[in-house]
Every structure is written in C-alpha cells, then in structure tokens.
Amino acid sequence: MRQAVKAGWMYGLGLLVGLVAAGAGSARPAQAVPLEVHVVVVTTFELGQDSGDMPGEFQHWVEQYPLEQTLPAPGTEHGVLRYNAQDHVLGLVSGEGPGHMAAAITALALDPRFDLRRAYFVLAGIAGVNPNKGSIGSAAWALHVVNGGAAHLIDSREIPSDWPDGFTPLQGHVPDEQPRPPLHSIAGDMAYTLRPSLVRWAYERTRHIALPDNEKLQAHRRAYQGFPEALKPPHVMMGDTISGETYWLGALMNRWAERWVAYWTDHQGEMVTTAEEDIGLCQALALQARAGRVDDRRLLILRTTSNFDMPPNGVAPATMLANAAHEENLPGLYASTSAAYQVASPIVRELATHWGSYEGQVP
C-alpha cells in the first residue's frame, strides 16, 4: 500500500512539473505525457501479495521480469498496476471472471496515463485442460476463443432424446442450428479468432521450451490411462480455449465444450483449455479498438494447464470437485504459474526490447 501511495504521489508531482514547464501563465493546463507501453502483461489473479509469498499468476512477473514500479489503479479489483520503465512493459491483475477482465481492460484503455495504441497484450494465465488434447503443466497458445457462457440451456433431465446436450445458440432452438448464427450480434459475441500469423510466431519461438515436470504431476497423469495426450509430459502447443464464468467439470460437460468450440469455429478449432476471462478480454479490446485506443490484432493468449477438466475413468465429478474446489489445491498450480511466465516472458521481452521491429508491423 505504501508503494501505491508513493507511486501516485510521484505521478502527481510529475504532472505538476509538467504544468510548471508549460508556463504558469498558460490559460490551458498542459497534459502529462502518457507513458509509452510496448506490452501489457495480463494476469487474472494473485493469491496474496505481489511478491514474497505463495505465487499466483502475477508474482513471477513482478519478481523475475521484473515489474518494479507500482502505479495506482483505482476502480479495479487488484488496485495497482506494475511497470518496467526500461522495457515499457505494464502488468495488471484483472480479477477472476469475464466481468472483472472486461472492466479492468476498459479502465486501462480509458486511462490517460498510458498510450496503448500500438501496445501488444499478452494474457498469461492458468486453465483447465481437456485430457483428450493435453496434459497438466503444459502451455497452449490459443488461436480461437469461444464464448461458453452465452447460450440457451435446457436441463439434461429434460432435453430431447436425440440432443447431445442441453445447449443451443441464443439465436437458435436446436444444438446444431443451421445456418450458424452470426458470431457477433445483439445476442452476444460468440467467438474470436486471433491474428494467425502472430499466434504462430509466438508458438514457433517457444515450442522447444522445456517445461518443469515433477512426481506430483506424473502421478496425477498416470491416473488418465486411455487418454494418450493426458499422459504426455508438459509441453508447449497450440490449442483453443472456451471461456465462461461457470466452473464446469466432468466428461459430459467436456463433450459439450468440444462440440461448442467446433460449432462456433466452423470445425476449424478444437477445445484444449477452459478458462473464464478470455472472452471478456477479447470483447473489451474489440470495443476499444473501434475508438482507436488499442489495436486488437496485437493480442496473444497463453493458457497453462493446472488441472484436467474431467476426472479419470472410475472417479465421480463430485469427488474431483471436492479435491480441487480451491485454486491452492489444483494439482498443477505451481507448475502452471511457473510455465506461464517461462513461456510468455520471452515473447514479451522480444516485443518490448526490439520495438523498432514490432511497433509498426505485427508479426
């Protein structure tokens, strides 16, 4: 808290100096020059303090990048931003859920302290993983983000016998409504496709990074016999994400999520990870891009996998939920928060420190 107050006081002093430099007799006060931002690192939660205790998503960035300067962020869930003045990298904690994310990004885009028109946004957060597609401790760069929270839903005990599940599009009355409703309408934003060349560039630069493995992760993976991808050690891959505020789990919900992602991407995407905030991030950036405040083509989403989204064979979903209802108990929490920094930080540093190559042209 002392750091936040000090940073706010220093910013106010800088503004005052700017006013004096502009001339005491000026009728119109001068505006402080906005801070240059090359990259915004987006995380979703921190378990305690920003440094010195059990790390969530943000602490590795604060301590290791490092993000040393603290700036007040009133009106946001976390309350502070972190900044590296040498690389012009800004870090934020949005708070969990798409609502917190959309509010934090909108507040940032409207903040006159920052020039974000050419900034890259890199979300580095943890997620659940589909055992049909990946293993815990892994890292997935997303090309597609699908909204898993906007739908019509009929309880599974009352759905027609020929339906795969109870979900239908908001602008439809059957699960596979054809033609597919528009991705963006008054009913909601259902899917976003990130810039393919940028996502591929990030993946190619990080695909050979060796991610940490340990006995705890290995023991957890061994339970997933019959799921070849779940048995693999942690690795970097490409994989699409489904985003929604309901923390679902289980084989039947996983089957729905696979179908939902395929449907909204015209079978171009595959559901690999599941998280909450990504759709809020995409929506906020898309709207602020219309006003010229950001460039939503400069977005990367990395999700590292802390837990499977369904239990192994023979284990009930309720049992799995009881063992992982709190983030501190997720089997891959430490590995995934570490992997998020390990994989995303080289991309952030490359963009930030070779600004001459990336300011005017997106990879």
PDB file of N, CA and C in Angstrom, residues 154-252:
ATOM      1  N   ILE A 154     -31.286 -26.152 -21.596  1.00  0.00           N
ATOM      2  CA  ILE A 154     -32.339 -26.991 -21.032  1.00  0.00           C
ATOM      3  C   ILE A 154     -31.670 -28.015 -20.123  1.00  0.00           C
ATOM      4  N   ASP A 155     -32.213 -28.213 -18.955  1.00  0.00           N
ATOM      5  CA  ASP A 155     -31.659 -29.176 -18.016  1.00  0.00           C
ATOM      6  C   ASP A 155     -31.531 -30.546 -18.686  1.00  0.00           C
ATOM      7  N   SER A 156     -30.429 -31.230 -18.376  1.00  0.00           N
ATOM      8  CA  SER A 156     -30.143 -32.511 -19.029  1.00  0.00           C
ATOM      9  C   SER A 156     -31.219 -33.556 -18.788  1.00  0.00           C
ATOM     10  N   ARG A 157     -32.010 -33.391 -17.716  1.00  0.00           N
ATOM     11  CA  ARG A 157     -33.061 -34.360 -17.437  1.00  0.00           C
ATOM     12  C   ARG A 157     -34.303 -34.133 -18.290  1.00  0.00           C
ATOM     13  N   GLU A 158     -34.306 -33.030 -19.047  1.00  0.00           N
ATOM     14  CA  GLU A 158     -35.483 -32.688 -19.837  1.00  0.00           C
ATOM     15  C   GLU A 158     -35.197 -32.474 -21.319  1.00  0.00           C
ATOM     16  N   ILE A 159     -33.961 -32.695 -21.758  1.00  0.00           N
ATOM     17  CA  ILE A 159     -33.649 -32.449 -23.160  1.00  0.00           C
ATOM     18  C   ILE A 159     -34.230 -33.564 -24.043  1.00  0.00           C
ATOM     19  N   PRO A 160     -34.517 -33.256 -25.302  1.00  0.00           N
ATOM     20  CA  PRO A 160     -34.981 -34.293 -26.229  1.00  0.00           C
ATOM     21  C   PRO A 160     -33.969 -35.429 -26.326  1.00  0.00           C
ATOM     22  N   SER A 161     -34.457 -36.607 -26.568  1.00  0.00           N
ATOM     23  CA  SER A 161     -33.601 -37.794 -26.538  1.00  0.00           C
ATOM     24  C   SER A 161     -32.544 -37.795 -27.633  1.00  0.00           C
ATOM     25  N   ASP A 162     -32.765 -37.046 -28.712  1.00  0.00           N
ATOM     26  CA  ASP A 162     -31.797 -37.043 -29.804  1.00  0.00           C
ATOM     27  C   ASP A 162     -30.823 -35.862 -29.745  1.00  0.00           C
ATOM     28  N   TRP A 163     -30.846 -35.092 -28.644  1.00  0.00           N
ATOM     29  CA  TRP A 163     -29.904 -33.989 -28.488  1.00  0.00           C
ATOM     30  C   TRP A 163     -28.637 -34.491 -27.799  1.00  0.00           C
ATOM     31  N   PRO A 164     -27.461 -33.984 -28.170  1.00  0.00           N
ATOM     32  CA  PRO A 164     -26.233 -34.394 -27.482  1.00  0.00           C
ATOM     33  C   PRO A 164     -26.109 -33.788 -26.089  1.00  0.00           C
ATOM     34  N   ASP A 165     -26.708 -32.611 -25.876  1.00  0.00           N
ATOM     35  CA  ASP A 165     -26.685 -31.917 -24.595  1.00  0.00           C
ATOM     36  C   ASP A 165     -27.782 -30.872 -24.618  1.00  0.00           C
ATOM     37  N   GLY A 166     -27.878 -30.073 -23.578  1.00  0.00           N
ATOM     38  CA  GLY A 166     -28.977 -29.127 -23.482  1.00  0.00           C
ATOM     39  C   GLY A 166     -28.689 -27.730 -23.987  1.00  0.00           C
ATOM     40  N   PHE A 167     -27.542 -27.510 -24.620  1.00  0.00           N
ATOM     41  CA  PHE A 167     -27.144 -26.171 -25.053  1.00  0.00           C
ATOM     42  C   PHE A 167     -27.541 -25.904 -26.500  1.00  0.00           C
ATOM     43  N   THR A 168     -28.140 -24.728 -26.729  1.00  0.00           N
ATOM     44  CA  THR A 168     -28.403 -24.267 -28.088  1.00  0.00           C
ATOM     45  C   THR A 168     -27.935 -22.815 -28.199  1.00  0.00           C
ATOM     46  N   PRO A 169     -27.636 -22.345 -29.414  1.00  0.00           N
ATOM     47  CA  PRO A 169     -27.284 -20.927 -29.574  1.00  0.00           C
ATOM     48  C   PRO A 169     -28.421 -20.024 -29.105  1.00  0.00           C
ATOM     49  N   LEU A 170     -28.076 -18.827 -28.642  1.00  0.00           N
ATOM     50  CA  LEU A 170     -29.100 -17.875 -28.239  1.00  0.00           C
ATOM     51  C   LEU A 170     -30.039 -17.536 -29.383  1.00  0.00           C
ATOM     52  N   GLN A 171     -29.518 -17.570 -30.589  1.00  0.00           N
ATOM     53  CA  GLN A 171     -30.348 -17.320 -31.762  1.00  0.00           C
ATOM     54  C   GLN A 171     -30.656 -18.631 -32.473  1.00  0.00           C
ATOM     55  N   GLY A 172     -31.105 -19.586 -31.706  1.00  0.00           N
ATOM     56  CA  GLY A 172     -31.436 -20.885 -32.274  1.00  0.00           C
ATOM     57  C   GLY A 172     -32.234 -21.707 -31.293  1.00  0.00           C
ATOM     58  N   HIS A 173     -32.797 -22.813 -31.773  1.00  0.00           N
ATOM     59  CA  HIS A 173     -33.642 -23.649 -30.910  1.00  0.00           C
ATOM     60  C   HIS A 173     -33.215 -25.113 -30.910  1.00  0.00           C
ATOM     61  N   VAL A 174     -32.150 -25.449 -31.649  1.00  0.00           N
ATOM     62  CA  VAL A 174     -31.594 -26.800 -31.629  1.00  0.00           C
ATOM     63  C   VAL A 174     -30.080 -26.678 -31.470  1.00  0.00           C
ATOM     64  N   PRO A 175     -29.421 -27.733 -30.974  1.00  0.00           N
ATOM     65  CA  PRO A 175     -27.992 -27.624 -30.684  1.00  0.00           C
ATOM     66  C   PRO A 175     -27.124 -27.272 -31.889  1.00  0.00           C
ATOM     67  N   ASP A 176     -27.481 -27.773 -33.062  1.00  0.00           N
ATOM     68  CA  ASP A 176     -26.655 -27.530 -34.247  1.00  0.00           C
ATOM     69  C   ASP A 176     -27.385 -26.626 -35.240  1.00  0.00           C
ATOM     70  N   GLU A 177     -27.980 -25.562 -34.733  1.00  0.00           N
ATOM     71  CA  GLU A 177     -28.732 -24.615 -35.561  1.00  0.00           C
ATOM     72  C   GLU A 177     -27.971 -24.274 -36.849  1.00  0.00           C
ATOM     73  N   GLN A 178     -28.658 -24.420 -37.981  1.00  0.00           N
ATOM     74  CA  GLN A 178     -28.080 -24.090 -39.275  1.00  0.00           C
ATOM     75  C   GLN A 178     -29.043 -23.218 -40.073  1.00  0.00           C
ATOM     76  N   PRO A 179     -28.543 -22.201 -40.756  1.00  0.00           N
ATOM     77  CA  PRO A 179     -27.134 -21.812 -40.752  1.00  0.00           C
ATOM     78  C   PRO A 179     -26.701 -21.292 -39.381  1.00  0.00           C
ATOM     79  N   ARG A 180     -25.412 -21.400 -39.116  1.00  0.00           N
ATOM     80  CA  ARG A 180     -24.913 -20.958 -37.823  1.00  0.00           C
ATOM     81  C   ARG A 180     -25.199 -19.474 -37.635  1.00  0.00           C
ATOM     82  N   PRO A 181     -25.713 -19.060 -36.474  1.00  0.00           N
ATOM     83  CA  PRO A 181     -25.939 -17.634 -36.215  1.00  0.00           C
ATOM     84  C   PRO A 181     -24.638 -16.849 -36.317  1.00  0.00           C
ATOM     85  N   PRO A 182     -24.722 -15.533 -36.505  1.00  0.00           N
ATOM     86  CA  PRO A 182     -23.503 -14.715 -36.600  1.00  0.00           C
ATOM     87  C   PRO A 182     -22.695 -14.769 -35.316  1.00  0.00           C
ATOM     88  N   LEU A 183     -21.381 -14.623 -35.458  1.00  0.00           N
ATOM     89  CA  LEU A 183     -20.507 -14.662 -34.290  1.00  0.00           C
ATOM     90  C   LEU A 183     -20.684 -13.445 -33.402  1.00  0.00           C
ATOM     91  N   HIS A 184     -21.070 -12.315 -33.995  1.00  0.00           N
ATOM     92  CA  HIS A 184     -21.217 -11.065 -33.250  1.00  0.00           C
ATOM     93  C   HIS A 184     -22.560 -10.440 -33.602  1.00  0.00           C
ATOM     94  N   SER A 185     -23.386 -10.248 -32.584  1.00  0.00           N
ATOM     95  CA  SER A 185     -24.723  -9.706 -32.803  1.00  0.00           C
ATOM     96  C   SER A 185     -25.221  -9.122 -31.492  1.00  0.00           C
ATOM     97  N   ILE A 186     -26.452  -8.630 -31.510  1.00  0.00           N
ATOM     98  CA  ILE A 186     -27.054  -8.104 -30.287  1.00  0.00           C
ATOM     99  C   ILE A 186     -27.167  -9.189 -29.217  1.00  0.00           C
ATOM    100  N   ALA A 187     -27.172 -10.454 -29.644  1.00  0.00           N
ATOM    101  CA  ALA A 187     -27.278 -11.563 -28.694  1.00  0.00           C
ATOM    102  C   ALA A 187     -25.962 -11.839 -27.967  1.00  0.00           C
ATOM    103  N   GLY A 188     -24.854 -11.349 -28.504  1.00  0.00           N
ATOM    104  CA  GLY A 188     -23.582 -11.584 -27.833  1.00  0.00           C
ATOM    105  C   GLY A 188     -22.457 -11.810 -28.813  1.00  0.00           C
ATOM    106  N   ASP A 189     -21.254 -11.914 -28.278  1.00  0.00           N
ATOM    107  CA  ASP A 189     -20.049 -12.206 -29.065  1.00  0.00           C
ATOM    108  C   ASP A 189     -19.661 -13.650 -28.770  1.00  0.00           C
ATOM    109  N   MET A 190     -19.749 -14.493 -29.781  1.00  0.00           N
ATOM    110  CA  MET A 190     -19.611 -15.926 -29.544  1.00  0.00           C
ATOM    111  C   MET A 190     -18.206 -16.466 -29.767  1.00  0.00           C
ATOM    112  N   ALA A 191     -17.431 -15.848 -30.627  1.00  0.00           N
ATOM    113  CA  ALA A 191     -16.086 -16.373 -30.878  1.00  0.00           C
ATOM    114  C   ALA A 191     -15.211 -15.296 -31.497  1.00  0.00           C
ATOM    115  N   TYR A 192     -13.937 -15.375 -31.172  1.00  0.00           N
ATOM    116  CA  TYR A 192     -12.920 -14.502 -31.750  1.00  0.00           C
ATOM    117  C   TYR A 192     -11.781 -15.366 -32.277  1.00  0.00           C
ATOM    118  N   THR A 193     -11.241 -14.971 -33.405  1.00  0.00           N
ATOM    119  CA  THR A 193     -10.040 -15.607 -33.939  1.00  0.00           C
ATOM    120  C   THR A 193      -8.907 -14.600 -33.844  1.00  0.00           C
ATOM    121  N   LEU A 194      -7.847 -14.946 -33.130  1.00  0.00           N
ATOM    122  CA  LEU A 194      -6.701 -14.067 -33.000  1.00  0.00           C
ATOM    123  C   LEU A 194      -5.906 -14.067 -34.308  1.00  0.00           C
ATOM    124  N   ARG A 195      -5.020 -13.105 -34.458  1.00  0.00           N
ATOM    125  CA  ARG A 195      -4.236 -12.990 -35.686  1.00  0.00           C
ATOM    126  C   ARG A 195      -3.376 -14.252 -35.860  1.00  0.00           C
ATOM    127  N   PRO A 196      -3.666 -15.083 -36.889  1.00  0.00           N
ATOM    128  CA  PRO A 196      -2.972 -16.377 -37.009  1.00  0.00           C
ATOM    129  C   PRO A 196      -1.463 -16.257 -37.104  1.00  0.00           C
ATOM    130  N   SER A 197      -0.957 -15.266 -37.853  1.00  0.00           N
ATOM    131  CA  SER A 197       0.495 -15.149 -38.009  1.00  0.00           C
ATOM    132  C   SER A 197       1.171 -14.814 -36.692  1.00  0.00           C
ATOM    133  N   LEU A 198       0.525 -13.998 -35.851  1.00  0.00           N
ATOM    134  CA  LEU A 198       1.092 -13.628 -34.558  1.00  0.00           C
ATOM    135  C   LEU A 198       1.106 -14.825 -33.614  1.00  0.00           C
ATOM    136  N   VAL A 199       0.013 -15.579 -33.590  1.00  0.00           N
ATOM    137  CA  VAL A 199      -0.060 -16.765 -32.724  1.00  0.00           C
ATOM    138  C   VAL A 199       0.988 -17.791 -33.147  1.00  0.00           C
ATOM    139  N   ARG A 200       1.094 -18.025 -34.448  1.00  0.00           N
ATOM    140  CA  ARG A 200       2.084 -18.987 -34.943  1.00  0.00           C
ATOM    141  C   ARG A 200       3.506 -18.520 -34.632  1.00  0.00           C
ATOM    142  N   TRP A 201       3.751 -17.229 -34.759  1.00  0.00           N
ATOM    143  CA  TRP A 201       5.071 -16.662 -34.443  1.00  0.00           C
ATOM    144  C   TRP A 201       5.432 -16.917 -32.988  1.00  0.00           C
ATOM    145  N   ALA A 202       4.483 -16.671 -32.079  1.00  0.00           N
ATOM    146  CA  ALA A 202       4.737 -16.898 -30.659  1.00  0.00           C
ATOM    147  C   ALA A 202       4.977 -18.377 -30.375  1.00  0.00           C
ATOM    148  N   TYR A 203       4.189 -19.230 -31.001  1.00  0.00           N
ATOM    149  CA  TYR A 203       4.353 -20.669 -30.792  1.00  0.00           C
ATOM    150  C   TYR A 203       5.714 -21.149 -31.281  1.00  0.00           C
ATOM    151  N   GLU A 204       6.108 -20.729 -32.465  1.00  0.00           N
ATOM    152  CA  GLU A 204       7.373 -21.196 -33.031  1.00  0.00           C
ATOM    153  C   GLU A 204       8.562 -20.741 -32.197  1.00  0.00           C
ATOM    154  N   ARG A 205       8.454 -19.576 -31.569  1.00  0.00           N
ATOM    155  CA  ARG A 205       9.556 -19.066 -30.756  1.00  0.00           C
ATOM    156  C   ARG A 205       9.635 -19.740 -29.390  1.00  0.00           C
ATOM    157  N   THR A 206       8.593 -20.459 -28.995  1.00  0.00           N
ATOM    158  CA  THR A 206       8.561 -21.036 -27.645  1.00  0.00           C
ATOM    159  C   THR A 206       8.345 -22.546 -27.630  1.00  0.00           C
ATOM    160  N   ARG A 207       8.122 -23.144 -28.762  1.00  0.00           N
ATOM    161  CA  ARG A 207       7.702 -24.556 -28.795  1.00  0.00           C
ATOM    162  C   ARG A 207       8.749 -25.511 -28.221  1.00  0.00           C
ATOM    163  N   HIS A 208      10.011 -25.120 -28.216  1.00  0.00           N
ATOM    164  CA  HIS A 208      11.061 -26.009 -27.737  1.00  0.00           C
ATOM    165  C   HIS A 208      11.426 -25.769 -26.270  1.00  0.00           C
ATOM    166  N   ILE A 209      10.710 -24.875 -25.603  1.00  0.00           N
ATOM    167  CA  ILE A 209      10.990 -24.629 -24.184  1.00  0.00           C
ATOM    168  C   ILE A 209      10.641 -25.873 -23.367  1.00  0.00           C
ATOM    169  N   ALA A 210      11.569 -26.317 -22.538  1.00  0.00           N
ATOM    170  CA  ALA A 210      11.338 -27.475 -21.675  1.00  0.00           C
ATOM    171  C   ALA A 210      10.617 -27.014 -20.411  1.00  0.00           C
ATOM    172  N   LEU A 211       9.431 -27.536 -20.195  1.00  0.00           N
ATOM    173  CA  LEU A 211       8.625 -27.126 -19.046  1.00  0.00           C
ATOM    174  C   LEU A 211       8.879 -28.047 -17.861  1.00  0.00           C
ATOM    175  N   PRO A 212       8.720 -27.518 -16.648  1.00  0.00           N
ATOM    176  CA  PRO A 212       9.014 -28.324 -15.460  1.00  0.00           C
ATOM    177  C   PRO A 212       8.049 -29.490 -15.287  1.00  0.00           C
ATOM    178  N   ASP A 213       8.589 -30.602 -14.825  1.00  0.00           N
ATOM    179  CA  ASP A 213       7.790 -31.784 -14.508  1.00  0.00           C
ATOM    180  C   ASP A 213       8.224 -32.256 -13.129  1.00  0.00           C
ATOM    181  N   ASN A 214       7.347 -32.985 -12.450  1.00  0.00           N
ATOM    182  CA  ASN A 214       7.705 -33.492 -11.131  1.00  0.00           C
ATOM    183  C   ASN A 214       6.859 -34.714 -10.822  1.00  0.00           C
ATOM    184  N   GLU A 215       7.154 -35.349  -9.717  1.00  0.00           N
ATOM    185  CA  GLU A 215       6.481 -36.593  -9.362  1.00  0.00           C
ATOM    186  C   GLU A 215       4.991 -36.385  -9.131  1.00  0.00           C
ATOM    187  N   LYS A 216       4.623 -35.246  -8.571  1.00  0.00           N
ATOM    188  CA  LYS A 216       3.210 -34.971  -8.332  1.00  0.00           C
ATOM    189  C   LYS A 216       2.432 -34.915  -9.640  1.00  0.00           C
ATOM    190  N   LEU A 217       2.982 -34.225 -10.639  1.00  0.00           N
ATOM    191  CA  LEU A 217       2.323 -34.166 -11.941  1.00  0.00           C
ATOM    192  C   LEU A 217       2.289 -35.540 -12.595  1.00  0.00           C
ATOM    193  N   GLN A 218       3.382 -36.276 -12.499  1.00  0.00           N
ATOM    194  CA  GLN A 218       3.447 -37.600 -13.114  1.00  0.00           C
ATOM    195  C   GLN A 218       2.425 -38.544 -12.502  1.00  0.00           C
ATOM    196  N   ALA A 219       2.297 -38.501 -11.184  1.00  0.00           N
ATOM    197  CA  ALA A 219       1.321 -39.362 -10.511  1.00  0.00           C
ATOM    198  C   ALA A 219      -0.095 -38.995 -10.923  1.00  0.00           C
ATOM    199  N   HIS A 220      -0.364 -37.714 -11.045  1.00  0.00           N
ATOM    200  CA  HIS A 220      -1.705 -37.288 -11.457  1.00  0.00           C
ATOM    201  C   HIS A 220      -1.988 -37.724 -12.887  1.00  0.00           C
ATOM    202  N   ARG A 221      -1.005 -37.644 -13.771  1.00  0.00           N
ATOM    203  CA  ARG A 221      -1.207 -38.046 -15.160  1.00  0.00           C
ATOM    204  C   ARG A 221      -1.439 -39.545 -15.279  1.00  0.00           C
ATOM    205  N   ARG A 222      -0.757 -40.325 -14.468  1.00  0.00           N
ATOM    206  CA  ARG A 222      -0.861 -41.784 -14.586  1.00  0.00           C
ATOM    207  C   ARG A 222      -2.278 -42.291 -14.392  1.00  0.00           C
ATOM    208  N   ALA A 223      -3.094 -41.526 -13.694  1.00  0.00           N
ATOM    209  CA  ALA A 223      -4.483 -41.952 -13.481  1.00  0.00           C
ATOM    210  C   ALA A 223      -5.302 -41.899 -14.771  1.00  0.00           C
ATOM    211  N   TYR A 224      -4.814 -41.194 -15.791  1.00  0.00           N
ATOM    212  CA  TYR A 224      -5.582 -40.986 -17.021  1.00  0.00           C
ATOM    213  C   TYR A 224      -5.202 -42.006 -18.094  1.00  0.00           C
ATOM    214  N   GLN A 225      -5.209 -43.272 -17.698  1.00  0.00           N
ATOM    215  CA  GLN A 225      -4.990 -44.334 -18.671  1.00  0.00           C
ATOM    216  C   GLN A 225      -6.146 -44.320 -19.683  1.00  0.00           C
ATOM    217  N   GLY A 226      -5.788 -44.506 -20.950  1.00  0.00           N
ATOM    218  CA  GLY A 226      -6.795 -44.417 -22.006  1.00  0.00           C
ATOM    219  C   GLY A 226      -6.883 -43.034 -22.619  1.00  0.00           C
ATOM    220  N   PHE A 227      -6.114 -42.084 -22.086  1.00  0.00           N
ATOM    221  CA  PHE A 227      -6.050 -40.730 -22.637  1.00  0.00           C
ATOM    222  C   PHE A 227      -4.588 -40.450 -23.016  1.00  0.00           C
ATOM    223  N   PRO A 228      -4.167 -40.822 -24.210  1.00  0.00           N
ATOM    224  CA  PRO A 228      -2.745 -40.705 -24.577  1.00  0.00           C
ATOM    225  C   PRO A 228      -2.174 -39.300 -24.435  1.00  0.00           C
ATOM    226  N   GLU A 229      -2.952 -38.274 -24.780  1.00  0.00           N
ATOM    227  CA  GLU A 229      -2.444 -36.909 -24.688  1.00  0.00           C
ATOM    228  C   GLU A 229      -2.265 -36.477 -23.237  1.00  0.00           C
ATOM    229  N   ALA A 230      -3.119 -36.989 -22.361  1.00  0.00           N
ATOM    230  CA  ALA A 230      -3.028 -36.633 -20.939  1.00  0.00           C
ATOM    231  C   ALA A 230      -1.805 -37.244 -20.277  1.00  0.00           C
ATOM    232  N   LEU A 231      -1.260 -38.305 -20.845  1.00  0.00           N
ATOM    233  CA  LEU A 231      -0.119 -38.990 -20.257  1.00  0.00           C
ATOM    234  C   LEU A 231       1.216 -38.359 -20.641  1.00  0.00           C
ATOM    235  N   LYS A 232       1.199 -37.427 -21.577  1.00  0.00           N
ATOM    236  CA  LYS A 232       2.441 -36.812 -22.034  1.00  0.00           C
ATOM    237  C   LYS A 232       2.984 -35.837 -20.995  1.00  0.00           C
ATOM    238  N   PRO A 233       4.291 -35.669 -20.951  1.00  0.00           N
ATOM    239  CA  PRO A 233       4.862 -34.667 -20.047  1.00  0.00           C
ATOM    240  C   PRO A 233       4.506 -33.266 -20.509  1.00  0.00           C
ATOM    241  N   PRO A 234       4.660 -32.257 -19.662  1.00  0.00           N
ATOM    242  CA  PRO A 234       4.314 -30.887 -20.040  1.00  0.00           C
ATOM    243  C   PRO A 234       5.077 -30.427 -21.279  1.00  0.00           C
ATOM    244  N   HIS A 235       4.380 -29.692 -22.139  1.00  0.00           N
ATOM    245  CA  HIS A 235       4.986 -29.202 -23.372  1.00  0.00           C
ATOM    246  C   HIS A 235       4.219 -27.984 -23.863  1.00  0.00           C
ATOM    247  N   VAL A 236       4.810 -27.256 -24.810  1.00  0.00           N
ATOM    248  CA  VAL A 236       4.177 -26.092 -25.419  1.00  0.00           C
ATOM    249  C   VAL A 236       3.460 -26.529 -26.683  1.00  0.00           C
ATOM    250  N   MET A 237       2.243 -26.044 -26.865  1.00  0.00           N
ATOM    251  CA  MET A 237       1.434 -26.427 -28.016  1.00  0.00           C
ATOM    252  C   MET A 237       0.551 -25.261 -28.424  1.00  0.00           C
ATOM    253  N   MET A 238      -0.224 -25.467 -29.469  1.00  0.00           N
ATOM    254  CA  MET A 238      -1.298 -24.553 -29.815  1.00  0.00           C
ATOM    255  C   MET A 238      -2.610 -25.226 -29.447  1.00  0.00           C
ATOM    256  N   GLY A 239      -3.554 -24.449 -28.916  1.00  0.00           N
ATOM    257  CA  GLY A 239      -4.822 -25.038 -28.504  1.00  0.00           C
ATOM    258  C   GLY A 239      -5.842 -23.982 -28.171  1.00  0.00           C
ATOM    259  N   ASP A 240      -7.050 -24.175 -28.651  1.00  0.00           N
ATOM    260  CA  ASP A 240      -8.110 -23.185 -28.479  1.00  0.00           C
ATOM    261  C   ASP A 240      -8.731 -23.277 -27.096  1.00  0.00           C
ATOM    262  N   THR A 241      -9.380 -22.185 -26.711  1.00  0.00           N
ATOM    263  CA  THR A 241      -9.919 -22.105 -25.353  1.00  0.00           C
ATOM    264  C   THR A 241     -11.397 -21.758 -25.368  1.00  0.00           C
ATOM    265  N   ILE A 242     -12.128 -22.315 -24.434  1.00  0.00           N
ATOM    266  CA  ILE A 242     -13.530 -21.964 -24.217  1.00  0.00           C
ATOM    267  C   ILE A 242     -13.603 -21.156 -22.931  1.00  0.00           C
ATOM    268  N   SER A 243     -14.388 -20.096 -22.963  1.00  0.00           N
ATOM    269  CA  SER A 243     -14.366 -19.113 -21.883  1.00  0.00           C
ATOM    270  C   SER A 243     -15.762 -18.888 -21.344  1.00  0.00           C
ATOM    271  N   GLY A 244     -15.913 -19.021 -20.028  1.00  0.00           N
ATOM    272  CA  GLY A 244     -17.201 -18.783 -19.404  1.00  0.00           C
ATOM    273  C   GLY A 244     -17.057 -18.695 -17.904  1.00  0.00           C
ATOM    274  N   GLU A 245     -18.059 -18.124 -17.259  1.00  0.00           N
ATOM    275  CA  GLU A 245     -17.961 -17.857 -15.827  1.00  0.00           C
ATOM    276  C   GLU A 245     -18.325 -19.059 -14.967  1.00  0.00           C
ATOM    277  N   THR A 246     -18.971 -20.071 -15.546  1.00  0.00           N
ATOM    278  CA  THR A 246     -19.323 -21.266 -14.794  1.00  0.00           C
ATOM    279  C   THR A 246     -18.162 -22.252 -14.800  1.00  0.00           C
ATOM    280  N   TYR A 247     -17.713 -22.641 -13.610  1.00  0.00           N
ATOM    281  CA  TYR A 247     -16.604 -23.584 -13.474  1.00  0.00           C
ATOM    282  C   TYR A 247     -17.188 -24.990 -13.584  1.00  0.00           C
ATOM    283  N   TRP A 248     -17.313 -25.480 -14.820  1.00  0.00           N
ATOM    284  CA  TRP A 248     -17.893 -26.800 -15.031  1.00  0.00           C
ATOM    285  C   TRP A 248     -16.788 -27.865 -15.031  1.00  0.00           C
ATOM    286  N   LEU A 249     -17.179 -29.114 -14.852  1.00  0.00           N
ATOM    287  CA  LEU A 249     -16.241 -30.216 -14.975  1.00  0.00           C
ATOM    288  C   LEU A 249     -17.022 -31.504 -15.207  1.00  0.00           C
ATOM    289  N   GLY A 250     -16.328 -32.524 -15.684  1.00  0.00           N
ATOM    290  CA  GLY A 250     -16.953 -33.806 -15.953  1.00  0.00           C
ATOM    291  C   GLY A 250     -16.912 -34.164 -17.422  1.00  0.00           C
ATOM    292  N   ALA A 251     -17.042 -35.472 -17.700  1.00  0.00           N
ATOM    293  CA  ALA A 251     -16.923 -35.977 -19.068  1.00  0.00           C
ATOM    294  C   ALA A 251     -18.035 -35.447 -19.977  1.00  0.00           C
ATOM    295  N   LEU A 252     -19.254 -35.347 -19.457  1.00  0.00           N
ATOM    296  CA  LEU A 252     -20.361 -34.876 -20.292  1.00  0.00           C
ATOM    297  C   LEU A 252     -20.217 -33.397 -20.619  1.00  0.00           C
TER     298      LEU A 252
END
